[in-house]
Amino acid sequence: MNLLIWLLFWSFFKIGLLSFGGGYAMLPIIESEVARYEWMSGNAYAQTVALVSLAPGPLAANMAVSVGYHTAGIAGSAAAMAGFVTPSILLIVLIVVISQRFANKELDSFYYGIRPVIVAFVFYGAFRMAQSTPLLHSSPADMAITWIIAAAAYLSFSRFHLHPLLVLSGSGVAGWLLFQ
């Protein structure tokens, strides 16, 4: 097997095994692996995150496919995706076996301990994404527009419960119209 293909599999296997909290919480870990092996530039990575956020399906799985394809074509996509999902399948089987043997109180306590870490990962991912946004280093007017779009997106989710695809599409159109 090609060394690059194996490296993609192993990197995304580790990400799938050691990451909790969904795609956005995994972004800093994926970014770390991408930077470590220089598979993409920082700008290409940020653009990939933006594009993958618009695609249906789990963000982290879509990132695995995108990074794999960018790095080694279809074989890279297959290897990264296989590496990413294998730990989840193994962990689900293990959790089912364990949950049948232990009381729910022990598992609930474990999950309560993990939740704050997941929140920290999500905030860290958002912070890293904000740092790589060129508009944060632009004029005050552009920054104001950026914050207005972010606030509108937040309200769309939290207050009006709009579908994420609608909010992402609307934000993309607003950015396209306002920043041409």
mmCIF file of C-alpha atoms in Angstrom:
data_model
loop_
_atom_site.group_PDB
_atom_site.id
_atom_site.type_symbol
_atom_site.label_atom_id
_atom_site.label_comp_id
_atom_site.label_asym_id
_atom_site.label_seq_id
_atom_site.Cartn_x
_atom_site.Cartn_y
_atom_site.Cartn_z
ATOM 1 C CA MET A 1 0.000 0.000 0.000
ATOM 2 C CA ASN A 2 1.223 3.483 -0.843
ATOM 3 C CA LEU A 3 2.732 5.248 2.183
ATOM 4 C CA LEU A 4 0.642 8.389 1.641
ATOM 5 C CA ILE A 5 -2.578 6.337 1.531
ATOM 6 C CA TRP A 6 -1.599 4.549 4.740
ATOM 7 C CA LEU A 7 -0.725 7.888 6.383
ATOM 8 C CA LEU A 8 -4.146 9.326 5.460
ATOM 9 C CA PHE A 9 -5.846 6.232 6.866
ATOM 10 C CA TRP A 10 -3.820 6.343 10.102
ATOM 11 C CA SER A 11 -4.240 10.109 10.620
ATOM 12 C CA PHE A 12 -8.008 9.968 10.214
ATOM 13 C CA PHE A 13 -8.184 6.769 12.270
ATOM 14 C CA LYS A 14 -6.584 8.694 15.156
ATOM 15 C CA ILE A 15 -8.957 11.626 14.580
ATOM 16 C CA GLY A 16 -11.955 9.298 14.570
ATOM 17 C CA LEU A 17 -10.738 7.505 17.679
ATOM 18 C CA LEU A 18 -9.650 10.461 19.807
ATOM 19 C CA SER A 19 -12.144 13.172 18.821
ATOM 20 C CA PHE A 20 -15.506 13.777 20.437
ATOM 21 C CA GLY A 21 -18.236 16.348 19.968
ATOM 22 C CA GLY A 22 -19.009 16.415 16.280
ATOM 23 C CA GLY A 23 -17.388 17.939 13.244
ATOM 24 C CA TYR A 24 -16.719 21.448 14.488
ATOM 25 C CA ALA A 25 -15.053 20.109 17.629
ATOM 26 C CA MET A 26 -12.834 17.935 15.415
ATOM 27 C CA LEU A 27 -11.715 20.745 13.113
ATOM 28 C CA PRO A 28 -8.702 21.788 15.237
ATOM 29 C CA ILE A 29 -7.469 18.191 15.322
ATOM 30 C CA ILE A 30 -7.966 17.757 11.569
ATOM 31 C CA GLU A 31 -6.207 21.082 10.995
ATOM 32 C CA SER A 32 -3.297 19.924 13.142
ATOM 33 C CA GLU A 33 -2.832 16.747 11.080
ATOM 34 C CA VAL A 34 -3.184 18.626 7.793
ATOM 35 C CA ALA A 35 -0.560 21.170 8.887
ATOM 36 C CA ARG A 36 1.736 18.487 10.328
ATOM 37 C CA TYR A 37 1.984 16.674 6.995
ATOM 38 C CA GLU A 38 1.606 19.843 4.889
ATOM 39 C CA TRP A 39 -1.295 18.365 2.931
ATOM 40 C CA MET A 40 -2.899 21.788 2.380
ATOM 41 C CA SER A 41 -2.050 25.430 2.893
ATOM 42 C CA GLY A 42 -3.874 27.276 5.679
ATOM 43 C CA ASN A 43 -5.943 29.154 3.123
ATOM 44 C CA ALA A 44 -6.873 25.966 1.233
ATOM 45 C CA TYR A 45 -7.875 24.347 4.532
ATOM 46 C CA ALA A 46 -10.093 27.310 5.496
ATOM 47 C CA GLN A 47 -11.748 27.262 2.071
ATOM 48 C CA THR A 48 -12.305 23.512 2.354
ATOM 49 C CA VAL A 49 -13.967 23.946 5.748
ATOM 50 C CA ALA A 50 -16.241 26.615 4.290
ATOM 51 C CA LEU A 51 -17.222 24.477 1.300
ATOM 52 C CA VAL A 52 -17.641 21.287 3.307
ATOM 53 C CA SER A 53 -19.901 23.166 5.753
ATOM 54 C CA LEU A 54 -22.344 23.643 2.877
ATOM 55 C CA ALA A 55 -22.378 19.950 1.939
ATOM 56 C CA PRO A 56 -24.921 17.555 3.414
ATOM 57 C CA GLY A 57 -23.682 14.967 5.892
ATOM 58 C CA PRO A 58 -21.303 14.945 8.841
ATOM 59 C CA LEU A 59 -18.725 17.719 8.670
ATOM 60 C CA ALA A 60 -15.752 15.675 9.906
ATOM 61 C CA ALA A 61 -16.482 12.798 7.510
ATOM 62 C CA ASN A 62 -16.782 15.257 4.626
ATOM 63 C CA MET A 63 -13.499 16.836 5.705
ATOM 64 C CA ALA A 64 -11.848 13.404 5.636
ATOM 65 C CA VAL A 65 -13.077 12.847 2.086
ATOM 66 C CA SER A 66 -12.023 16.350 0.985
ATOM 67 C CA VAL A 67 -8.570 16.266 2.569
ATOM 68 C CA GLY A 68 -8.005 12.744 1.256
ATOM 69 C CA TYR A 69 -9.039 13.741 -2.259
ATOM 70 C CA HIS A 70 -6.945 16.919 -2.186
ATOM 71 C CA THR A 71 -3.950 14.902 -1.035
ATOM 72 C CA ALA A 72 -4.163 11.639 -3.005
ATOM 73 C CA GLY A 73 -7.258 11.612 -5.216
ATOM 74 C CA ILE A 74 -9.987 8.985 -4.940
ATOM 75 C CA ALA A 75 -7.733 6.488 -3.160
ATOM 76 C CA GLY A 76 -6.886 9.180 -0.607
ATOM 77 C CA SER A 77 -10.577 9.928 -0.055
ATOM 78 C CA ALA A 78 -11.338 6.247 0.471
ATOM 79 C CA ALA A 79 -8.416 5.790 2.861
ATOM 80 C CA ALA A 80 -9.210 8.886 4.930
ATOM 81 C CA MET A 81 -12.898 7.991 5.169
ATOM 82 C CA ALA A 82 -12.160 4.355 6.061
ATOM 83 C CA GLY A 83 -9.725 5.497 8.724
ATOM 84 C CA PHE A 84 -12.233 7.976 10.099
ATOM 85 C CA VAL A 85 -15.214 5.601 10.415
ATOM 86 C CA THR A 86 -13.413 2.464 11.619
ATOM 87 C CA PRO A 87 -12.935 3.643 15.230
ATOM 88 C CA SER A 88 -16.563 4.767 15.435
ATOM 89 C CA ILE A 89 -17.816 1.374 14.368
ATOM 90 C CA LEU A 90 -15.526 -0.361 16.868
ATOM 91 C CA LEU A 91 -16.462 2.084 19.664
ATOM 92 C CA ILE A 92 -20.194 1.693 19.045
ATOM 93 C CA VAL A 93 -19.891 -2.076 19.388
ATOM 94 C CA LEU A 94 -17.839 -1.622 22.573
ATOM 95 C CA ILE A 95 -20.324 0.880 24.049
ATOM 96 C CA VAL A 96 -23.230 -1.456 23.400
ATOM 97 C CA VAL A 97 -21.415 -4.284 25.181
ATOM 98 C CA ILE A 98 -20.389 -2.063 28.121
ATOM 99 C CA SER A 99 -23.782 -0.369 28.490
ATOM 100 C CA GLN A 100 -25.423 -3.765 28.876
ATOM 101 C CA ARG A 101 -23.086 -4.603 31.765
ATOM 102 C CA PHE A 102 -22.980 -1.366 33.787
ATOM 103 C CA ALA A 103 -25.670 0.736 35.418
ATOM 104 C CA ASN A 104 -26.691 3.926 33.631
ATOM 105 C CA LYS A 105 -25.389 6.054 36.523
ATOM 106 C CA GLU A 106 -21.744 5.259 35.728
ATOM 107 C CA LEU A 107 -22.209 6.031 32.043
ATOM 108 C CA ASP A 108 -24.118 9.240 32.790
ATOM 109 C CA SER A 109 -21.292 10.404 35.051
ATOM 110 C CA PHE A 110 -18.771 9.684 32.311
ATOM 111 C CA TYR A 111 -20.786 11.662 29.753
ATOM 112 C CA TYR A 112 -21.162 14.618 32.143
ATOM 113 C CA GLY A 113 -17.378 14.696 32.429
ATOM 114 C CA ILE A 114 -16.893 14.756 28.657
ATOM 115 C CA ARG A 115 -19.373 17.541 27.836
ATOM 116 C CA PRO A 116 -17.259 20.509 29.051
ATOM 117 C CA VAL A 117 -14.327 19.282 26.963
ATOM 118 C CA ILE A 118 -16.544 19.110 23.870
ATOM 119 C CA VAL A 119 -17.644 22.707 24.466
ATOM 120 C CA ALA A 120 -13.991 23.742 24.766
ATOM 121 C CA PHE A 121 -13.156 21.986 21.463
ATOM 122 C CA VAL A 122 -16.011 23.754 19.684
ATOM 123 C CA PHE A 123 -14.924 27.168 21.019
ATOM 124 C CA TYR A 124 -11.323 26.460 20.074
ATOM 125 C CA GLY A 125 -12.378 25.452 16.553
ATOM 126 C CA ALA A 126 -14.459 28.613 16.205
ATOM 127 C CA PHE A 127 -11.567 30.737 17.481
ATOM 128 C CA ARG A 128 -9.096 29.152 15.015
ATOM 129 C CA MET A 129 -11.572 29.600 12.182
ATOM 130 C CA ALA A 130 -12.065 33.265 13.115
ATOM 131 C CA GLN A 131 -8.297 33.826 13.139
ATOM 132 C CA SER A 132 -7.998 32.541 9.586
ATOM 133 C CA THR A 133 -10.824 34.747 8.301
ATOM 134 C CA PRO A 134 -9.278 37.503 6.173
ATOM 135 C CA LEU A 135 -12.177 39.840 6.924
ATOM 136 C CA LEU A 136 -11.138 40.066 10.565
ATOM 137 C CA HIS A 137 -8.051 41.885 9.357
ATOM 138 C CA SER A 138 -9.916 44.303 7.070
ATOM 139 C CA SER A 139 -11.573 47.650 7.333
ATOM 140 C CA PRO A 140 -13.949 48.467 10.194
ATOM 141 C CA ALA A 141 -16.881 48.488 7.755
ATOM 142 C CA ASP A 142 -16.055 44.981 6.503
ATOM 143 C CA MET A 143 -15.658 43.774 10.076
ATOM 144 C CA ALA A 144 -19.038 45.273 10.980
ATOM 145 C CA ILE A 145 -20.681 43.472 8.063
ATOM 146 C CA THR A 146 -18.988 40.226 9.093
ATOM 147 C CA TRP A 147 -20.313 40.544 12.657
ATOM 148 C CA ILE A 148 -23.800 41.408 11.381
ATOM 149 C CA ILE A 149 -23.839 38.262 9.225
ATOM 150 C CA ALA A 150 -22.612 36.205 12.200
ATOM 151 C CA ALA A 151 -25.259 37.700 14.510
ATOM 152 C CA ALA A 152 -27.997 37.123 11.934
ATOM 153 C CA ALA A 153 -26.882 33.510 11.537
ATOM 154 C CA TYR A 154 -26.865 33.008 15.313
ATOM 155 C CA LEU A 155 -30.359 34.468 15.662
ATOM 156 C CA SER A 156 -31.570 32.378 12.743
ATOM 157 C CA PHE A 157 -30.480 29.232 14.585
ATOM 158 C CA SER A 158 -31.253 30.105 18.181
ATOM 159 C CA ARG A 159 -34.375 32.218 17.912
ATOM 160 C CA PHE A 160 -36.053 31.249 14.640
ATOM 161 C CA HIS A 161 -34.802 27.637 14.395
ATOM 162 C CA LEU A 162 -34.063 27.911 10.678
ATOM 163 C CA HIS A 163 -32.517 24.948 8.911
ATOM 164 C CA PRO A 164 -28.690 25.106 8.841
ATOM 165 C CA LEU A 165 -28.596 24.763 5.049
ATOM 166 C CA LEU A 166 -30.845 27.796 4.705
ATOM 167 C CA VAL A 167 -28.682 29.831 7.101
ATOM 168 C CA LEU A 168 -25.430 28.764 5.397
ATOM 169 C CA SER A 169 -26.829 29.496 1.951
ATOM 170 C CA GLY A 170 -28.207 32.859 3.033
ATOM 171 C CA SER A 171 -24.931 33.820 4.673
ATOM 172 C CA GLY A 172 -22.992 32.760 1.584
ATOM 173 C CA VAL A 173 -25.249 34.836 -0.667
ATOM 174 C CA ALA A 174 -24.967 37.817 1.695
ATOM 175 C CA GLY A 175 -21.164 37.521 1.656
ATOM 176 C CA TRP A 176 -21.124 37.215 -2.113
ATOM 177 C CA LEU A 177 -23.319 40.300 -2.510
ATOM 178 C CA LEU A 178 -21.555 42.429 0.095
ATOM 179 C CA PHE A 179 -17.906 41.552 -0.476
ATOM 180 C CA GLN A 180 -17.541 41.453 -4.262
#
